[in-house]
PDB file of C-alpha atoms in Angstrom:
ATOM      1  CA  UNK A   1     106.808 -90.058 120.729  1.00 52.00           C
ATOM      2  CA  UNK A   2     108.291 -91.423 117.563  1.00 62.00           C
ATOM      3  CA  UNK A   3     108.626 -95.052 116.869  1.00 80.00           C
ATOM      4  CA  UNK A   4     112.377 -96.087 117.841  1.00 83.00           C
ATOM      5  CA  UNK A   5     114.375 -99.010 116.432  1.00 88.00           C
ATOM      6  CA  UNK A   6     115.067-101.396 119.366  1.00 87.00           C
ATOM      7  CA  UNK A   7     118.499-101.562 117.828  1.00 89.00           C
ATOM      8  CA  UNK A   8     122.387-100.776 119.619  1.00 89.00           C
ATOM      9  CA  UNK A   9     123.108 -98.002 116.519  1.00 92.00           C
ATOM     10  CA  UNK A  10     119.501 -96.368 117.969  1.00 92.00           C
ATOM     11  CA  UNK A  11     120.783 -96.883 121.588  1.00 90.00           C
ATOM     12  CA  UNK A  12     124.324 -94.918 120.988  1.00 94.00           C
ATOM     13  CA  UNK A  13     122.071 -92.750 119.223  1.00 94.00           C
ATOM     14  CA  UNK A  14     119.893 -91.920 121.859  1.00 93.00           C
ATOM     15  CA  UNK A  15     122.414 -91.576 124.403  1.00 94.00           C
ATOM     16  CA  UNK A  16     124.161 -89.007 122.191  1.00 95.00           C
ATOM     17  CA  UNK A  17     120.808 -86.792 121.624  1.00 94.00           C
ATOM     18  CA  UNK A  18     120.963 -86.908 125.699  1.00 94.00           C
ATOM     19  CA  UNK A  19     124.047 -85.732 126.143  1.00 95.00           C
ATOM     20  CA  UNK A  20     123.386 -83.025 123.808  1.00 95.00           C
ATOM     21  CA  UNK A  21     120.382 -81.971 125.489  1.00 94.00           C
ATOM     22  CA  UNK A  22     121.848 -81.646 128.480  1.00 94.00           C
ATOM     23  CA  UNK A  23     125.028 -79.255 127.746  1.00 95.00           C
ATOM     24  CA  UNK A  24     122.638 -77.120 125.683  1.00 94.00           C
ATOM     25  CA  UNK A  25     119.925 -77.259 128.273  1.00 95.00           C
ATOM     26  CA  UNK A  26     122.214 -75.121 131.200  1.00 95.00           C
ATOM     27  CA  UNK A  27     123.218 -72.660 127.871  1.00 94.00           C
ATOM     28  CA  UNK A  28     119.760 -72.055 127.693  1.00 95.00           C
ATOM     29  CA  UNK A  29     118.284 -71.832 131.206  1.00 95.00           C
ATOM     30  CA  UNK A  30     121.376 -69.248 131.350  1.00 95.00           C
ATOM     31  CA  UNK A  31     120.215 -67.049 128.636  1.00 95.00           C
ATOM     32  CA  UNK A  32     116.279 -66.811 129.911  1.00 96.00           C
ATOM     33  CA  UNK A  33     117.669 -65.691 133.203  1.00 96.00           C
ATOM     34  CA  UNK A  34     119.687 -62.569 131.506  1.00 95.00           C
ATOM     35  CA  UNK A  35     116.939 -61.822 129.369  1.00 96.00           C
ATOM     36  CA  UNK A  36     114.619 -61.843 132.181  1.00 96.00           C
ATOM     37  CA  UNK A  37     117.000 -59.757 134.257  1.00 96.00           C
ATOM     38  CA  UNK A  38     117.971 -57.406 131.517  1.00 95.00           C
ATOM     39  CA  UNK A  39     113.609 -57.326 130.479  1.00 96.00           C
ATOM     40  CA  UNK A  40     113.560 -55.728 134.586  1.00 97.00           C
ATOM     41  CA  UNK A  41     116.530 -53.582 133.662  1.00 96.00           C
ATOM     42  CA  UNK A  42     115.229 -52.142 130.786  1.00 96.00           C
ATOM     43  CA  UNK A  43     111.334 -51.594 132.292  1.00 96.00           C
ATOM     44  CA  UNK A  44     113.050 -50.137 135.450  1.00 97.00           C
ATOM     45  CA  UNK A  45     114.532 -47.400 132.803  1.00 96.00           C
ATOM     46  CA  UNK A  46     111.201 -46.712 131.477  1.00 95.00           C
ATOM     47  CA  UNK A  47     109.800 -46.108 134.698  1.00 96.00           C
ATOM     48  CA  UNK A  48     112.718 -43.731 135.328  1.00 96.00           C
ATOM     49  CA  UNK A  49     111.977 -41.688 131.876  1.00 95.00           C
ATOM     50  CA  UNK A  50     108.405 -41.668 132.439  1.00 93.00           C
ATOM     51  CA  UNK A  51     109.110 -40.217 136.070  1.00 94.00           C
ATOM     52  CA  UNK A  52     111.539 -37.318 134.897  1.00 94.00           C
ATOM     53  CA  UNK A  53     108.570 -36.419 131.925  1.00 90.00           C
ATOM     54  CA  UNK A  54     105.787 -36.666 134.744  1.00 90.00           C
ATOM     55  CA  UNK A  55     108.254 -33.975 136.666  1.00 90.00           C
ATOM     56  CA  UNK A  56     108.899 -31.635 133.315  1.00 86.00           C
ATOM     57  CA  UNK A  57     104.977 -31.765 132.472  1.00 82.00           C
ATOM     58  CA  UNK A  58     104.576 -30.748 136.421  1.00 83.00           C
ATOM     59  CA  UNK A  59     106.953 -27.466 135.056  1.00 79.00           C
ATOM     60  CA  UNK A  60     104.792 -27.334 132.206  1.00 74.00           C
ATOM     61  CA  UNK A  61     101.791 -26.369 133.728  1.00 74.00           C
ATOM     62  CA  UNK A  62     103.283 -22.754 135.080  1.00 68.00           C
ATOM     63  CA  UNK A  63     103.630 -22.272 131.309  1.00 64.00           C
ATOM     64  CA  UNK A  64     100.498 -23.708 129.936  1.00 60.00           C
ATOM     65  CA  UNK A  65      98.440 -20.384 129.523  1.00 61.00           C
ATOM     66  CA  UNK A  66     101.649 -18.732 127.187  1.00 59.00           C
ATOM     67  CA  UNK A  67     101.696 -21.829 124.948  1.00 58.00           C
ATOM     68  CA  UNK A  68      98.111 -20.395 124.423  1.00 58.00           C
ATOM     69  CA  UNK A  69      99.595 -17.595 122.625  1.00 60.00           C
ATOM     70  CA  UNK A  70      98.713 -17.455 119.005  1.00 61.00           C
ATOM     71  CA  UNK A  71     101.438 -17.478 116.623  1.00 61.00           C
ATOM     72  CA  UNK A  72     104.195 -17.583 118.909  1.00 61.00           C
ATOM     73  CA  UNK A  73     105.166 -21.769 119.881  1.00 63.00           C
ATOM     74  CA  UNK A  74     104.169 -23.365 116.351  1.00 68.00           C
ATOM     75  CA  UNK A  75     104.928 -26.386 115.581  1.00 70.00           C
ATOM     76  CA  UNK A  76     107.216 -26.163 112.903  1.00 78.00           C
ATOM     77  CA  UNK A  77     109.429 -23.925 115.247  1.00 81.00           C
ATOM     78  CA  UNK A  78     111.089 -27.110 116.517  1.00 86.00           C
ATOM     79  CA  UNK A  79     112.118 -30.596 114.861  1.00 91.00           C
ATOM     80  CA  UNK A  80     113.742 -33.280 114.548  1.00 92.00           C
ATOM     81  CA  UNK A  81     116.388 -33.659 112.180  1.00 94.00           C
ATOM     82  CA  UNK A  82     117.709 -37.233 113.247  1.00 94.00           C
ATOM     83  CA  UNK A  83     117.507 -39.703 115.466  1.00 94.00           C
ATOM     84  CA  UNK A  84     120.918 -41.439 116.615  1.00 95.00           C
ATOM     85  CA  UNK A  85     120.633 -45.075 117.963  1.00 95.00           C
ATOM     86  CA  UNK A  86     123.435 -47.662 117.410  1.00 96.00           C
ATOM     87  CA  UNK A  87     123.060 -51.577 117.184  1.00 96.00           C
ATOM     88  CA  UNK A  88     123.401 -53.572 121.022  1.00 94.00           C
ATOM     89  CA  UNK A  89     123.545 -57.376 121.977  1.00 94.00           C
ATOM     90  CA  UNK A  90     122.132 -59.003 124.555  1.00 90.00           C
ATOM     91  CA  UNK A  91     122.179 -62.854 124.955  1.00 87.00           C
ATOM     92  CA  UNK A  92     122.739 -62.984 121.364  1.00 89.00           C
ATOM     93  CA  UNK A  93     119.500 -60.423 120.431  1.00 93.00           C
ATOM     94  CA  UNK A  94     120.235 -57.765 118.207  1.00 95.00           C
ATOM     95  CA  UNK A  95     118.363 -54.441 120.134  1.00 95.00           C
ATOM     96  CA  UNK A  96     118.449 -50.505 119.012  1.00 96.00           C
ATOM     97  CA  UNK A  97     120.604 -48.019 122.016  1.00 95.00           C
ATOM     98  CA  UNK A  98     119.502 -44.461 121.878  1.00 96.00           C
ATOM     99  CA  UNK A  99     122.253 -42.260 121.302  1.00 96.00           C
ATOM    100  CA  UNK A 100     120.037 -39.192 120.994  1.00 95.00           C
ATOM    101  CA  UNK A 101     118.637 -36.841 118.715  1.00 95.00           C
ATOM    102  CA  UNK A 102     119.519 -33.587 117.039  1.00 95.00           C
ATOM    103  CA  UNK A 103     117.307 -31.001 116.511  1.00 94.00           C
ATOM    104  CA  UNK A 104     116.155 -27.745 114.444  1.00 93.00           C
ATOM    105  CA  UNK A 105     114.998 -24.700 115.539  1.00 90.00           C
ATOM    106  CA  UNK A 106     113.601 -22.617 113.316  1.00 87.00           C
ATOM    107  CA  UNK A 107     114.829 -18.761 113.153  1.00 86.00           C
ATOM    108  CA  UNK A 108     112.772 -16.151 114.685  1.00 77.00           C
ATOM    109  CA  UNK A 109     112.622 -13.178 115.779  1.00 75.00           C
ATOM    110  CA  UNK A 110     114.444 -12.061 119.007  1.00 73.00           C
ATOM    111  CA  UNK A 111     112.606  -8.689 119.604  1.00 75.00           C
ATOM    112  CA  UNK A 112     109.672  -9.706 118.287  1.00 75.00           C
ATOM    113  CA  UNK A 113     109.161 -12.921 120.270  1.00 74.00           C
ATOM    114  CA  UNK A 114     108.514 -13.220 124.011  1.00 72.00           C
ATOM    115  CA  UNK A 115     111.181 -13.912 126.193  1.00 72.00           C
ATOM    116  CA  UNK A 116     109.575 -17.446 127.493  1.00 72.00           C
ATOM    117  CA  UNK A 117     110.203 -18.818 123.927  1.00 75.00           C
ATOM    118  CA  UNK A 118     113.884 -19.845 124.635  1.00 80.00           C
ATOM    119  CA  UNK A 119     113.281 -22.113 127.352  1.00 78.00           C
ATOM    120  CA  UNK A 120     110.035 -22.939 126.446  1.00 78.00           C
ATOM    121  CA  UNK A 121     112.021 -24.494 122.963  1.00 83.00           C
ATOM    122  CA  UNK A 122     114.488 -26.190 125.462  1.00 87.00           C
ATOM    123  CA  UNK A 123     111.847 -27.763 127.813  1.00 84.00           C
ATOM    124  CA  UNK A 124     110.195 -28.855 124.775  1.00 85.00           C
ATOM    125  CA  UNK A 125     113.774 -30.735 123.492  1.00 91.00           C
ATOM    126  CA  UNK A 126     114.108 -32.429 126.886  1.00 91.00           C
ATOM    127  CA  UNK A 127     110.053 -34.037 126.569  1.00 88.00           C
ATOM    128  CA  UNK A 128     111.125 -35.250 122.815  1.00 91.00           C
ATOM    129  CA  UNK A 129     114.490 -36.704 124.116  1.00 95.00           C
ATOM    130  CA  UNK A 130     112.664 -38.700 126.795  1.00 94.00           C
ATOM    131  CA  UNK A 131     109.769 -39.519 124.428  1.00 93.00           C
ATOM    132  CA  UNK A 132     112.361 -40.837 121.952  1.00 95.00           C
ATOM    133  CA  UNK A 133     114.863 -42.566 124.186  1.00 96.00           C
ATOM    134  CA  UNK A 134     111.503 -44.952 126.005  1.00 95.00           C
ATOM    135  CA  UNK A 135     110.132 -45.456 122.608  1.00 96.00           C
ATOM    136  CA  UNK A 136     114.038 -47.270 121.814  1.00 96.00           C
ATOM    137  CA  UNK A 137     113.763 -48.708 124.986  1.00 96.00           C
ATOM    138  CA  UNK A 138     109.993 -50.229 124.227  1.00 96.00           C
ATOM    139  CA  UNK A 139     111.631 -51.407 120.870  1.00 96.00           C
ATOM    140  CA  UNK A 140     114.652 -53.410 123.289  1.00 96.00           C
ATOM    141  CA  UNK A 141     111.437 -54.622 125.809  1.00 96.00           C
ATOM    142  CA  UNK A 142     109.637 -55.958 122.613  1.00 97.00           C
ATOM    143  CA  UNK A 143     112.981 -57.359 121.165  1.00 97.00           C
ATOM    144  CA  UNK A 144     113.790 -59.139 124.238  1.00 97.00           C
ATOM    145  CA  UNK A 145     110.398 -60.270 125.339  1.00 97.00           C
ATOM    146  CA  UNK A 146     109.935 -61.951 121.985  1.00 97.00           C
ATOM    147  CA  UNK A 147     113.589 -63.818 122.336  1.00 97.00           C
ATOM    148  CA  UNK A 148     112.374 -64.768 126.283  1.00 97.00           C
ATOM    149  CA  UNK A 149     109.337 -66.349 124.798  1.00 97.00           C
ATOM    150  CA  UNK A 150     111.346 -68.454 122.196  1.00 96.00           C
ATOM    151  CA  UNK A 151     113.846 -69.245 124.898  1.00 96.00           C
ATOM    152  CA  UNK A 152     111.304 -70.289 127.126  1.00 97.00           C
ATOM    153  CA  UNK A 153     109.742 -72.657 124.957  1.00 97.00           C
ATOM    154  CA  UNK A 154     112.992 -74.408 124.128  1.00 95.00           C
ATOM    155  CA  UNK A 155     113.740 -74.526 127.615  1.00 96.00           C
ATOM    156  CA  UNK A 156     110.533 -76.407 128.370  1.00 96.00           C
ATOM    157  CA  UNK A 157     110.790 -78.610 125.083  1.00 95.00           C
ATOM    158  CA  UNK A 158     114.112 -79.757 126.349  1.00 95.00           C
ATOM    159  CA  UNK A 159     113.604 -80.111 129.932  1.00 94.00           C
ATOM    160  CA  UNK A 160     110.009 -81.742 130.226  1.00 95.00           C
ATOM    161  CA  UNK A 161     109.858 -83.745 126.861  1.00 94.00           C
ATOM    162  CA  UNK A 162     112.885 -84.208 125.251  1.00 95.00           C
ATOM    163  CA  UNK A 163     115.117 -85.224 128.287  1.00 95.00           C
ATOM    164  CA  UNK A 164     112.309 -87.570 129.402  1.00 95.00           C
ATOM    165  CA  UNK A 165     111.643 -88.727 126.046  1.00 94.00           C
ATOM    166  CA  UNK A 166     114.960 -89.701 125.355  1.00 94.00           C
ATOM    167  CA  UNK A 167     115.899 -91.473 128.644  1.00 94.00           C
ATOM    168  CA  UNK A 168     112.382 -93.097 128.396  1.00 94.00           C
ATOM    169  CA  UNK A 169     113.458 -94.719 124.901  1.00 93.00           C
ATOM    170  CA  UNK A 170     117.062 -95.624 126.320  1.00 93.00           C
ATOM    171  CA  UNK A 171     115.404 -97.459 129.247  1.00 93.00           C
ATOM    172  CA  UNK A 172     113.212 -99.278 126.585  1.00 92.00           C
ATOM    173  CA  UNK A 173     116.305 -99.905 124.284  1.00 90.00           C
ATOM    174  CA  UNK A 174     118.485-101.522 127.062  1.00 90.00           C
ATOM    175  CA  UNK A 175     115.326-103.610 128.352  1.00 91.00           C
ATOM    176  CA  UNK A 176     115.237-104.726 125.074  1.00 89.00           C
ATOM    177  CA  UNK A 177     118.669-105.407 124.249  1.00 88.00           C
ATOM    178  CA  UNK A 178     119.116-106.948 127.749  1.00 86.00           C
ATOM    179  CA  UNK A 179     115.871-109.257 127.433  1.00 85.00           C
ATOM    180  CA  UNK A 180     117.555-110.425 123.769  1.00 86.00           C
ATOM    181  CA  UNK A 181     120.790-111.170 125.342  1.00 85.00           C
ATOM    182  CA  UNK A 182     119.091-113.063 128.369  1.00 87.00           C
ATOM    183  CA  UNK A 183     116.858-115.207 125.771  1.00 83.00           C
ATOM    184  CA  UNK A 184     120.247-116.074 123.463  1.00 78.00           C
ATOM    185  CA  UNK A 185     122.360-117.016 126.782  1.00 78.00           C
ATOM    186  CA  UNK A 186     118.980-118.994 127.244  1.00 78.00           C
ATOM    187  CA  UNK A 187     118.969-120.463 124.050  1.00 80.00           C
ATOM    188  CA  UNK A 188     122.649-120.983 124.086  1.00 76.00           C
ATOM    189  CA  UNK A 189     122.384-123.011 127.310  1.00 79.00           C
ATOM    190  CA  UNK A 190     119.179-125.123 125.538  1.00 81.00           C
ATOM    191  CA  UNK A 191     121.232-125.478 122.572  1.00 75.00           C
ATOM    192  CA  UNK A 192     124.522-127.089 124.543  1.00 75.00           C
ATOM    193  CA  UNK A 193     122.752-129.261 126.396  1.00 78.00           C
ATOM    194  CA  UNK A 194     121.038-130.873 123.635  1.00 75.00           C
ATOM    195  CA  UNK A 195     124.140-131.164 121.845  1.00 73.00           C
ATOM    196  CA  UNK A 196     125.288-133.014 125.017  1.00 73.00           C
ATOM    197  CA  UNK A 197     122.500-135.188 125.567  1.00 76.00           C
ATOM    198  CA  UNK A 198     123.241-135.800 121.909  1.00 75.00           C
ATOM    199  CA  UNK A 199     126.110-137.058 122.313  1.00 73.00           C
ATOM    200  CA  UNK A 200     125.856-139.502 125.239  1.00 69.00           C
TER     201      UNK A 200
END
């Protein structure tokens, strides 16, 4: 705790830091509850993708022995060409949306390829677009984990030492004050009665 002035200026002072501290301190307590809540949200979502992927791999596996074929699913038959995400904000945190991705497919050969291929391209699509859209979503997690933590920490600066701090050192202050006005009413009193004694 830093050394205070026993002063009224540092008194008013004080009492105004309190004040602040405790509009901002609601503000605050507000914003780690969305984060938390949209943290769940957003991990909830995850889940989700990584449920629907689990289900597309379980399709997968009745085509695992053609992706064998040599020559035929390469990699450079499908890619990405971009990535769309726009900017969101929540409680004041800038985080990535996925928007989704567009892709190319290289050219081949229709009567030279087996019929499998097409769908085999479009299952592949769906596992990139899932891929892509919890990797965004990790970003927002990350994002809004980091913010909680800040939050958090501001949260418990305010609430269990600044607040208590600050109405420790106004306690002190108006003992202070108080004990110097009771010794000058004291010393006031001393004073007039040895003027009158004084004067008789």
């Amino acid at each position: 705790m830093a050394k205070i002035k026993l002063t009224k200026n540092e008194l008013k002072k004080q009492k105004d830091s309190l004040k602040m501290y405790q509009r901002y301190l609601p503000t605050l307590m507000l914003k780690k509850q969305q984060l938390q809540g949209e943290i769940r949200t957003t991990e909830i979502r995850i889940k989700e993708l990584m449920e629907e992927k689990d289900l597309l791999d379980e399709s997968f596996k009745n085509w695992v022995g053609v992706f064998g074929e040599t020559g035929v699913f390469v990699p450079e038959l499908l890619k990405i060409t971009s990535l769309r995400t726009s900017e969101g904000n929540i409680a004041g945190v800038s985080i990535p949306i996925f928007q989704g991705a567009d892709f190319e497919v290289a050219p081949y050969d229709l009567a030279r390829t087996p019929l499998w291929l097409d769908v085999a391209v479009e299952k592949m699509e769906q596992v990139i677009l899932l891929d892509l859209e919890a990797q965004i979503l990790e970003e927002q997690r990350k994002r809004l984990d980091h913010e909680l933590r800040v939050t958090t920490q501001r949260v418990n600066l305010f609430e269990k030492i600044k607040i208590p701090e600050t109405k420790g050192s106004i306690k002190k202050i108006g003992v202070y004050l108080g004990d110097q006005q009771t010794s000058a009413v004291v010393r006031g009193k001393i004073a007039k009665s040895g003027l009158e004694k004084a004067a008789k």
